[in-house]
Amino acid sequence: MAKRDSFSGRFAVLVALIGSAVGLGNLWRFPYLVGTNGGAAFIIIYLFFVFVLCTPIVFSEFLMGRRTQANTFGAYKKLAPGTKWNWVGLIAVISALCVLAFYSVVGGWTIDYLIKSLTFKFTTADQGTLATMFRDSVSSVWEPIIYLILFLGFTCIVVAKGIKGGIEKFSKMVMPLLFVLVVAIAVNSLLLPGSSKGVEFLFKPDFSKVTADTVLNALGQAFFSLSIGCGTIMTYASYVSKKENISITASLTSLFDTLFAMIAGLAIMPAVFAYGISPSEGPGLVFITLPHIFAQMPGGSIIAIAFFIILFIAAITSSISLLEVPVAYFKEEFNMSRGKSVIICFFFLLALGVLSSLSQGVLADVKIFGLNFFDLFDFMSANIFMTGGGLLLVLFVGWKLKKSDFMDEMSNGGTLKIKKWFLEAVYFIVKYVAPLVIITVMLANLIK
Ligand code: PHE
């Protein structure tokens, strides 16, 4: 068998993993959640979840991929041969496709808006006009589908070129730019008169706003932001060298993802407050409110371009990591070439994406369980596949995999000097704490 493709070193793995983690979730969801859930109070809870609960889960996904050097389905098959556990690997594949089915539609919107910013379309500061512009763009039939095809096509080209030649090369090129641009916009926002209110909104702890919902939101966001539970980490880790230190690489991923979320908050909220706007949720903030602000800001047309470049890079690097999950699965389990596997995924995702896209307009009334296609894919991936997949993953690593295998993989066969108490603590969290917390959250969401 031909040698499996791999990342060339730690920097390559890191930029790819951070590219997966940093996405639309960091840019519009995080700042909003912080602001409406008690500022720093939310951040403290979020940090706790990210580093204490979720990073050990990231370790688990990582070690399974690295140990087996296989796609998600193959990984479970290798570690638990002759059992039904490989179905969990298949859930990861479905979950990645499900996220992509709506994520790539929004990815298409980012291209649309990048082009709009490059052609200076945000000259009006009238929010009504901008809102109509957004609604018209996303609800029309062909325009968003064409951008969807562009976005998916671009994602497929990078993935088709393989790990070293495609994903690694592309991530190394765009991820540093992503950080530079977001820092530049944050500095600019902080220099606006009246920006301090936005900083206060983000960082002033207000524990009176902390409710059970806050805790649920913080955990859900940590899961989504770290890309846990849909096989992206496991799949990328399967291309990682046996010499890599899992605890360091995975912790750095969590750290940079969180850092980026904070900087994104500083880029967005101070500007929102400087222009006296109340922060609103979801796509509206990014595609309506921000263009409204850019139109009034000195140098705003340049900032708008930089911002939509950020949004595009954030979306595409996440989509690339998601696409690699089914591509690796088809390639290895059905013995296909990478190219053929990418083409199959492209057409399949195009069909799902077109349904999501049309559900913003002509198919708005077609509902399954009361949700249109876009919301259905969103809901199923966040609430069923990602959390369910995450739960089954920790149950597998904590209860099915041998503890000695866990310790062996985390310490590279005992060659790394990692404190024993640290590994024991991580193991304890994966085995007992994580399943309990995830089950509690799932039940809480069900009751809601
Ligand atoms: N973490 C990405 C974000 O914050 C989303 C994502 C989820 C990417 C799952 C890959 C896998 O937007």
Short mmCIF file of C-alpha atoms and ligand atoms in Angstrom, two decimals:
data_model
loop_
_atom_site.label_atom_id
_atom_site.label_comp_id
_atom_site.label_asym_id
_atom_site.label_seq_id
_atom_site.Cartn_x
_atom_site.Cartn_y
_atom_site.Cartn_z
CA MET A 1 0.00 0.00 0.00
CA ALA A 2 1.19 3.50 -0.79
CA LYS A 3 2.51 5.52 2.13
CA ARG A 4 -0.19 7.58 3.79
CA ASP A 5 0.00 11.35 3.33
CA SER A 6 1.01 13.32 6.46
CA PHE A 7 1.64 16.77 7.87
CA SER A 8 5.25 17.88 7.72
CA GLY A 9 5.64 19.03 11.32
CA ARG A 10 4.18 20.66 14.39
CA PHE A 11 3.59 24.06 12.82
CA ALA A 12 1.71 22.46 9.94
CA VAL A 13 -0.51 20.41 12.24
CA LEU A 14 -1.17 23.41 14.43
CA VAL A 15 -2.20 25.80 11.68
CA ALA A 16 -4.48 23.15 10.20
CA LEU A 17 -6.11 22.36 13.56
CA ILE A 18 -6.45 26.03 14.47
CA GLY A 19 -7.88 26.64 11.00
CA SER A 20 -10.52 24.05 11.74
CA ALA A 21 -11.33 25.43 15.17
CA VAL A 22 -11.36 29.11 14.25
CA GLY A 23 -14.50 29.64 12.24
CA LEU A 24 -17.77 31.47 11.95
CA GLY A 25 -18.50 30.38 15.52
CA ASN A 26 -15.67 32.56 16.84
CA LEU A 27 -16.64 35.57 14.79
CA TRP A 28 -20.31 35.99 15.36
CA ARG A 29 -21.39 33.61 18.06
CA PHE A 30 -18.74 34.11 20.68
CA PRO A 31 -18.82 37.93 21.00
CA TYR A 32 -22.61 37.90 21.13
CA LEU A 33 -22.78 35.15 23.73
CA VAL A 34 -20.23 36.90 25.91
CA GLY A 35 -22.14 40.14 25.79
CA THR A 36 -25.55 38.72 26.60
CA ASN A 37 -24.41 36.25 29.23
CA GLY A 38 -22.66 38.45 31.71
CA GLY A 39 -19.38 39.44 30.02
CA ALA A 40 -16.36 38.24 31.93
CA ALA A 41 -18.59 35.96 33.99
CA PHE A 42 -19.36 34.03 30.80
CA ILE A 43 -15.71 34.09 29.77
CA ILE A 44 -14.65 32.51 33.07
CA ILE A 45 -17.18 29.69 32.65
CA TYR A 46 -16.23 29.29 29.00
CA LEU A 47 -12.51 29.09 29.82
CA PHE A 48 -13.22 26.49 32.45
CA PHE A 49 -15.13 24.35 29.94
CA VAL A 50 -12.55 24.80 27.20
CA PHE A 51 -9.50 23.94 29.23
CA VAL A 52 -10.77 21.60 31.93
CA LEU A 53 -13.48 19.64 30.15
CA CYS A 54 -13.11 20.03 26.40
CA THR A 55 -9.35 19.97 25.93
CA PRO A 56 -9.21 16.45 27.43
CA ILE A 57 -11.91 15.50 24.88
CA VAL A 58 -9.74 17.00 22.15
CA PHE A 59 -6.88 14.80 23.46
CA SER A 60 -9.16 11.76 23.16
CA GLU A 61 -10.12 12.48 19.56
CA PHE A 62 -6.52 13.27 18.77
CA LEU A 63 -5.08 10.11 20.23
CA MET A 64 -7.55 7.88 18.42
CA GLY A 65 -6.62 9.35 15.06
CA ARG A 66 -2.92 9.37 15.74
CA ARG A 67 -2.89 5.81 17.12
CA THR A 68 -4.79 4.27 14.21
CA GLN A 69 -3.65 6.49 11.31
CA ALA A 70 -7.06 5.91 9.79
CA ASN A 71 -10.31 7.69 8.93
CA THR A 72 -12.93 7.87 11.70
CA PHE A 73 -14.70 4.65 10.68
CA GLY A 74 -11.40 2.83 10.28
CA ALA A 75 -10.15 4.16 13.61
CA TYR A 76 -12.99 2.58 15.62
CA LYS A 77 -12.70 -0.57 13.51
CA LYS A 78 -9.02 -0.90 14.32
CA LEU A 79 -9.40 -0.20 18.02
CA ALA A 80 -12.49 -2.36 18.56
CA PRO A 81 -12.48 -4.96 15.79
CA GLY A 82 -15.58 -7.08 15.35
CA THR A 83 -17.81 -4.70 17.34
CA LYS A 84 -20.44 -2.15 16.35
CA TRP A 85 -18.27 0.75 17.52
CA ASN A 86 -17.31 1.57 13.93
CA TRP A 87 -20.82 2.99 13.62
CA VAL A 88 -19.65 5.83 15.83
CA GLY A 89 -17.03 6.56 13.20
CA LEU A 90 -19.77 6.64 10.62
CA ILE A 91 -21.75 9.09 12.77
CA ALA A 92 -18.72 11.39 12.60
CA VAL A 93 -18.81 11.21 8.81
CA ILE A 94 -22.54 12.01 8.73
CA SER A 95 -22.05 14.75 11.27
CA ALA A 96 -19.32 16.43 9.20
CA LEU A 97 -21.54 16.29 6.10
CA CYS A 98 -24.42 17.70 8.09
CA VAL A 99 -22.38 20.68 9.35
CA LEU A 100 -21.10 21.31 5.83
CA ALA A 101 -24.65 21.28 4.44
CA PHE A 102 -25.37 24.65 6.06
CA TYR A 103 -21.85 25.92 6.81
CA SER A 104 -20.91 25.99 3.13
CA VAL A 105 -23.99 28.05 2.34
CA VAL A 106 -22.82 30.70 4.81
CA GLY A 107 -19.36 30.23 3.28
CA GLY A 108 -20.93 31.20 -0.03
CA TRP A 109 -22.37 34.35 1.57
CA THR A 110 -18.87 35.31 2.75
CA ILE A 111 -17.67 35.22 -0.88
CA ASP A 112 -20.67 37.30 -1.92
CA TYR A 113 -19.89 39.87 0.79
CA LEU A 114 -16.18 39.86 0.06
CA ILE A 115 -17.01 40.74 -3.54
CA LYS A 116 -19.49 43.37 -2.37
CA SER A 117 -16.82 44.94 -0.17
CA LEU A 118 -14.24 44.86 -2.96
CA THR A 119 -16.68 46.65 -5.26
CA PHE A 120 -17.57 49.19 -2.54
CA LYS A 121 -21.21 48.21 -2.17
CA PHE A 122 -21.49 49.34 1.46
CA THR A 123 -21.76 53.04 0.84
CA THR A 124 -25.12 53.41 2.50
CA ALA A 125 -25.25 53.50 6.27
CA ASP A 126 -28.96 52.87 6.26
CA GLN A 127 -29.58 49.67 8.17
CA GLY A 128 -32.91 49.06 6.49
CA THR A 129 -31.30 49.12 3.06
CA LEU A 130 -28.48 46.85 4.25
CA ALA A 131 -30.96 44.44 5.79
CA THR A 132 -32.91 44.31 2.52
CA MET A 133 -29.66 43.80 0.63
CA PHE A 134 -28.84 40.82 2.84
CA ARG A 135 -32.32 39.28 2.69
CA ASP A 136 -32.46 39.74 -1.10
CA SER A 137 -29.02 38.20 -1.59
CA VAL A 138 -29.60 35.09 0.47
CA SER A 139 -33.19 34.47 -0.52
CA SER A 140 -32.72 34.69 -4.28
CA VAL A 141 -32.44 31.45 -6.20
CA TRP A 142 -29.29 31.55 -8.29
CA GLU A 143 -26.94 34.04 -6.68
CA PRO A 144 -26.34 32.15 -3.42
CA ILE A 145 -26.16 28.84 -5.29
CA ILE A 146 -23.43 30.17 -7.53
CA TYR A 147 -21.48 31.38 -4.47
CA LEU A 148 -22.11 28.03 -2.81
CA ILE A 149 -20.64 26.26 -5.84
CA LEU A 150 -17.61 28.57 -5.72
CA PHE A 151 -17.12 27.99 -2.02
CA LEU A 152 -17.56 24.22 -2.21
CA GLY A 153 -15.44 24.06 -5.34
CA PHE A 154 -12.61 25.91 -3.66
CA THR A 155 -12.86 23.69 -0.57
CA CYS A 156 -12.76 20.60 -2.81
CA ILE A 157 -9.73 21.78 -4.77
CA VAL A 158 -7.68 22.27 -1.59
CA VAL A 159 -8.73 18.89 -0.20
CA ALA A 160 -8.14 17.16 -3.54
CA LYS A 161 -4.52 18.29 -3.43
CA GLY A 162 -3.99 16.22 -0.30
CA ILE A 163 -2.65 16.87 3.17
CA LYS A 164 0.83 18.26 2.54
CA GLY A 165 0.19 19.72 -0.88
CA GLY A 166 -3.30 21.08 -0.19
CA ILE A 167 -4.49 21.48 3.37
CA GLU A 168 -1.10 22.19 4.94
CA LYS A 169 0.07 24.55 2.22
CA PHE A 170 -3.17 26.51 2.21
CA SER A 171 -3.40 26.76 6.02
CA LYS A 172 0.19 27.95 6.32
CA MET A 173 -0.55 30.63 3.77
CA VAL A 174 -3.80 32.02 5.16
CA MET A 175 -3.79 31.44 8.92
CA PRO A 176 -1.04 33.95 9.77
CA LEU A 177 -2.86 36.51 7.61
CA LEU A 178 -6.07 35.77 9.50
CA PHE A 179 -4.46 36.62 12.85
CA VAL A 180 -2.72 39.74 11.54
CA LEU A 181 -5.94 41.09 10.05
CA VAL A 182 -8.07 40.45 13.12
CA VAL A 183 -5.51 42.12 15.39
CA ALA A 184 -5.39 45.13 13.06
CA ILE A 185 -9.17 45.48 13.10
CA ALA A 186 -9.25 45.09 16.88
CA VAL A 187 -6.69 47.88 17.30
CA ASN A 188 -8.68 50.10 14.97
CA SER A 189 -11.91 49.39 16.88
CA LEU A 190 -10.29 50.13 20.21
CA LEU A 191 -9.09 53.50 18.93
CA LEU A 192 -12.62 54.64 18.03
CA PRO A 193 -14.08 57.19 20.42
CA GLY A 194 -16.63 55.51 22.68
CA SER A 195 -15.14 52.06 22.23
CA SER A 196 -14.63 51.50 25.94
CA LYS A 197 -18.33 50.61 26.37
CA GLY A 198 -17.78 47.63 24.08
CA VAL A 199 -14.79 46.50 26.09
CA GLU A 200 -16.86 46.81 29.22
CA PHE A 201 -19.69 44.81 27.62
CA LEU A 202 -17.22 42.03 26.89
CA PHE A 203 -15.15 41.95 30.01
CA LYS A 204 -17.07 43.41 32.93
CA PRO A 205 -18.22 40.44 34.97
CA ASP A 206 -21.90 40.53 35.71
CA PHE A 207 -22.72 37.43 37.67
CA SER A 208 -26.37 38.40 37.94
CA LYS A 209 -26.76 37.43 34.27
CA VAL A 210 -25.43 33.92 34.85
CA THR A 211 -28.23 31.36 34.66
CA ALA A 212 -28.45 27.67 33.83
CA ASP A 213 -28.77 28.79 30.22
CA THR A 214 -25.45 30.59 30.43
CA VAL A 215 -23.75 27.39 31.42
CA LEU A 216 -25.42 25.48 28.57
CA ASN A 217 -24.44 28.17 26.10
CA ALA A 218 -20.85 28.17 27.29
CA LEU A 219 -20.54 24.42 26.91
CA GLY A 220 -22.28 24.31 23.53
CA GLN A 221 -20.04 27.07 22.25
CA ALA A 222 -16.91 25.34 23.57
CA PHE A 223 -17.87 22.15 21.72
CA PHE A 224 -18.67 23.90 18.48
CA SER A 225 -15.69 26.21 18.58
CA LEU A 226 -13.18 23.46 19.26
CA SER A 227 -14.79 21.35 16.48
CA ILE A 228 -15.37 18.45 18.84
CA GLY A 229 -17.44 15.43 17.89
CA CYS A 230 -17.49 15.39 14.12
CA GLY A 231 -14.25 13.68 13.41
CA THR A 232 -12.19 16.62 12.13
CA ILE A 233 -9.64 16.39 14.94
CA MET A 234 -9.44 12.60 14.65
CA THR A 235 -8.99 12.75 10.90
CA TYR A 236 -6.32 15.46 10.99
CA ALA A 237 -4.56 13.63 13.84
CA SER A 238 -4.36 10.53 11.68
CA TYR A 239 -1.85 12.42 9.53
CA VAL A 240 0.29 13.42 12.52
CA SER A 241 3.69 11.93 13.28
CA LYS A 242 4.15 9.48 16.13
CA LYS A 243 6.72 11.85 17.60
CA GLU A 244 4.32 14.75 18.09
CA ASN A 245 3.40 15.61 21.69
CA ILE A 246 -0.40 15.33 21.78
CA SER A 247 -0.95 17.30 24.99
CA ILE A 248 1.04 20.27 23.70
CA THR A 249 -0.44 20.35 20.20
CA ALA A 250 -4.02 19.92 21.36
CA SER A 251 -3.67 22.46 24.18
CA LEU A 252 -2.19 25.02 21.82
CA THR A 253 -5.15 24.51 19.50
CA SER A 254 -7.58 25.28 22.33
CA LEU A 255 -5.48 28.24 23.40
CA PHE A 256 -5.30 29.85 19.97
CA ASP A 257 -8.96 29.21 19.27
CA THR A 258 -9.88 31.01 22.49
CA LEU A 259 -7.41 33.80 21.86
CA PHE A 260 -8.88 34.34 18.41
CA ALA A 261 -12.40 34.45 19.82
CA MET A 262 -11.35 37.14 22.32
CA ILE A 263 -9.62 39.24 19.67
CA ALA A 264 -12.65 38.86 17.40
CA GLY A 265 -14.77 40.14 20.29
CA LEU A 266 -12.44 43.14 20.61
CA ALA A 267 -12.62 43.73 16.87
CA ILE A 268 -16.41 43.72 16.77
CA MET A 269 -17.95 44.91 20.04
CA PRO A 270 -16.07 48.20 20.61
CA ALA A 271 -17.06 49.30 17.10
CA VAL A 272 -20.66 48.23 17.65
CA PHE A 273 -20.81 50.37 20.79
CA ALA A 274 -18.85 53.28 19.36
CA TYR A 275 -21.65 53.64 16.79
CA GLY A 276 -24.39 53.26 19.36
CA ILE A 277 -25.79 50.00 18.06
CA SER A 278 -27.14 47.23 20.20
CA PRO A 279 -25.42 43.91 19.55
CA SER A 280 -27.70 41.50 17.74
CA GLU A 281 -27.39 37.82 17.19
CA GLY A 282 -26.37 35.59 14.33
CA PRO A 283 -25.82 36.37 10.68
CA GLY A 284 -27.48 39.75 11.12
CA LEU A 285 -24.54 41.08 13.13
CA VAL A 286 -21.98 40.11 10.56
CA PHE A 287 -23.85 40.80 7.34
CA ILE A 288 -26.03 43.78 8.30
CA THR A 289 -24.78 45.55 11.42
CA LEU A 290 -21.09 45.51 10.56
CA PRO A 291 -21.53 46.86 6.99
CA HIS A 292 -23.68 49.58 8.58
CA ILE A 293 -20.77 50.45 10.86
CA PHE A 294 -18.14 50.20 8.12
CA ALA A 295 -20.10 52.69 6.03
CA GLN A 296 -19.70 55.31 8.79
CA MET A 297 -16.16 54.55 9.87
CA PRO A 298 -13.16 56.47 8.55
CA GLY A 299 -11.40 54.03 6.20
CA GLY A 300 -14.38 51.75 6.59
CA SER A 301 -14.32 50.41 3.05
CA ILE A 302 -10.83 49.01 3.63
CA ILE A 303 -11.79 47.60 7.02
CA ALA A 304 -14.81 45.97 5.35
CA ILE A 305 -12.55 44.21 2.85
CA ALA A 306 -10.23 43.03 5.62
CA PHE A 307 -13.18 41.82 7.65
CA PHE A 308 -14.74 39.78 4.88
CA ILE A 309 -11.35 38.29 4.03
CA ILE A 310 -11.19 37.16 7.68
CA LEU A 311 -14.67 35.72 7.50
CA PHE A 312 -13.90 33.87 4.29
CA ILE A 313 -10.62 32.40 5.59
CA ALA A 314 -12.25 31.38 8.87
CA ALA A 315 -15.08 29.65 7.03
CA ILE A 316 -13.02 27.92 4.36
CA THR A 317 -10.36 26.45 6.66
CA SER A 318 -13.13 24.98 8.83
CA SER A 319 -14.92 23.59 5.79
CA ILE A 320 -11.72 22.03 4.52
CA SER A 321 -11.29 20.15 7.80
CA LEU A 322 -14.91 19.00 7.67
CA LEU A 323 -14.62 17.79 4.09
CA GLU A 324 -11.51 15.76 4.86
CA VAL A 325 -13.62 13.56 7.20
CA PRO A 326 -15.89 12.00 4.52
CA VAL A 327 -13.14 12.16 1.89
CA ALA A 328 -10.78 10.08 4.03
CA TYR A 329 -13.65 7.71 4.78
CA PHE A 330 -14.58 7.05 1.14
CA LYS A 331 -10.98 6.92 0.09
CA GLU A 332 -9.92 4.33 2.64
CA GLU A 333 -13.04 2.29 3.21
CA PHE A 334 -14.00 2.02 -0.46
CA ASN A 335 -10.51 2.09 -1.89
CA MET A 336 -11.12 5.15 -4.01
CA SER A 337 -8.68 7.72 -5.22
CA ARG A 338 -8.69 11.01 -3.32
CA GLY A 339 -9.94 12.80 -6.43
CA LYS A 340 -12.90 10.50 -6.95
CA SER A 341 -13.81 10.66 -3.28
CA VAL A 342 -13.75 14.49 -3.39
CA ILE A 343 -15.98 14.53 -6.48
CA ILE A 344 -18.58 12.29 -4.84
CA CYS A 345 -18.62 14.51 -1.75
CA PHE A 346 -18.89 17.62 -3.90
CA PHE A 347 -22.07 16.51 -5.65
CA PHE A 348 -23.61 15.16 -2.49
CA LEU A 349 -22.88 18.38 -0.59
CA LEU A 350 -24.06 20.47 -3.49
CA ALA A 351 -27.46 18.78 -3.28
CA LEU A 352 -27.72 19.35 0.48
CA GLY A 353 -26.33 22.87 0.19
CA VAL A 354 -28.85 23.81 -2.52
CA LEU A 355 -31.67 22.66 -0.23
CA SER A 356 -30.25 24.78 2.64
CA SER A 357 -29.78 27.74 0.39
CA LEU A 358 -33.24 27.58 -1.14
CA SER A 359 -34.74 27.26 2.33
CA GLN A 360 -33.82 30.93 2.80
CA GLY A 361 -36.21 31.80 -0.04
CA VAL A 362 -38.44 29.66 -2.23
CA LEU A 363 -38.32 26.60 0.04
CA ALA A 364 -38.82 28.59 3.25
CA ASP A 365 -42.12 26.87 3.90
CA VAL A 366 -40.87 23.34 3.45
CA LYS A 367 -40.40 22.21 7.03
CA ILE A 368 -39.32 19.01 8.70
CA PHE A 369 -40.03 18.87 12.44
CA GLY A 370 -40.93 22.55 12.15
CA LEU A 371 -37.52 23.54 10.77
CA ASN A 372 -36.48 24.54 7.27
CA PHE A 373 -33.54 22.67 5.72
CA PHE A 374 -30.91 25.17 6.81
CA ASP A 375 -32.08 25.18 10.43
CA LEU A 376 -32.59 21.44 10.38
CA PHE A 377 -28.97 20.76 9.40
CA ASP A 378 -27.81 23.32 11.94
CA PHE A 379 -29.97 21.84 14.70
CA MET A 380 -29.13 18.22 13.93
CA SER A 381 -25.40 18.78 13.82
CA ALA A 382 -25.15 20.88 16.97
CA ASN A 383 -27.71 19.08 19.12
CA ILE A 384 -27.64 15.52 17.90
CA PHE A 385 -24.56 14.55 15.94
CA MET A 386 -21.83 16.65 17.53
CA THR A 387 -22.93 16.18 21.14
CA GLY A 388 -23.97 12.56 20.56
CA GLY A 389 -20.74 11.85 18.71
CA GLY A 390 -18.77 13.57 21.48
CA LEU A 391 -20.50 11.49 24.13
CA LEU A 392 -19.87 8.19 22.34
CA LEU A 393 -16.27 9.23 21.80
CA VAL A 394 -15.53 9.80 25.48
CA LEU A 395 -17.42 6.64 26.40
CA PHE A 396 -15.25 4.74 23.96
CA VAL A 397 -11.97 6.21 25.11
CA GLY A 398 -12.88 6.06 28.79
CA TRP A 399 -14.56 2.67 28.97
CA LYS A 400 -13.70 0.58 25.92
CA LEU A 401 -10.14 1.53 25.10
CA LYS A 402 -7.58 0.11 27.50
CA LYS A 403 -6.20 2.65 29.96
CA SER A 404 -2.70 1.45 29.11
CA ASP A 405 -3.33 2.29 25.44
CA PHE A 406 -4.49 5.76 26.44
CA MET A 407 -1.38 6.36 28.54
CA ASP A 408 0.86 4.84 25.89
CA GLU A 409 -0.42 7.09 23.13
CA MET A 410 -0.41 10.26 25.23
CA SER A 411 3.19 9.68 26.29
CA ASN A 412 4.44 8.37 22.93
CA GLY A 413 5.14 4.94 24.35
CA GLY A 414 6.56 6.38 27.57
CA THR A 415 9.23 8.42 25.81
CA LEU A 416 7.72 11.81 26.72
CA LYS A 417 8.23 13.09 30.21
CA ILE A 418 4.67 13.98 31.13
CA LYS A 419 3.67 14.26 34.77
CA LYS A 420 1.72 11.20 35.84
CA TRP A 421 -0.85 13.22 37.83
CA PHE A 422 -1.62 15.20 34.67
CA LEU A 423 -2.39 12.14 32.59
CA GLU A 424 -4.38 10.60 35.44
CA ALA A 425 -6.44 13.79 35.78
CA VAL A 426 -7.11 13.90 32.04
CA TYR A 427 -8.14 10.26 32.07
CA PHE A 428 -10.46 10.81 35.00
CA ILE A 429 -12.13 13.72 33.22
CA VAL A 430 -12.58 11.72 30.02
CA LYS A 431 -13.89 8.65 31.80
CA TYR A 432 -16.24 10.16 34.40
CA VAL A 433 -16.67 13.91 34.21
CA ALA A 434 -17.12 14.41 30.46
CA PRO A 435 -19.85 11.78 29.94
CA LEU A 436 -21.78 13.05 32.97
CA VAL A 437 -21.58 16.66 31.86
CA ILE A 438 -22.56 15.88 28.27
CA ILE A 439 -25.52 13.73 29.35
CA THR A 440 -26.69 16.44 31.76
CA VAL A 441 -26.49 19.06 29.04
CA MET A 442 -28.35 16.87 26.55
CA LEU A 443 -31.13 16.26 29.07
CA ALA A 444 -31.27 19.94 29.99
CA ASN A 445 -31.63 20.86 26.31
CA LEU A 446 -34.33 18.25 25.87
CA ILE A 447 -36.32 19.67 28.78
CA LYS A 448 -36.00 23.16 27.31
N1 PHE B 1 -15.14 25.31 14.96
C1 PHE B 1 -15.80 25.90 13.84
C2 PHE B 1 -16.30 27.29 14.22
O1 PHE B 1 -16.04 27.80 15.26
C3 PHE B 1 -16.93 25.09 13.33
C4 PHE B 1 -16.62 23.66 13.10
C5 PHE B 1 -17.34 22.69 13.74
C6 PHE B 1 -15.59 23.29 12.26
C7 PHE B 1 -17.03 21.37 13.58
C8 PHE B 1 -15.26 21.95 12.10
C9 PHE B 1 -15.98 20.99 12.77
O2 PHE B 1 -16.96 27.92 13.44
#
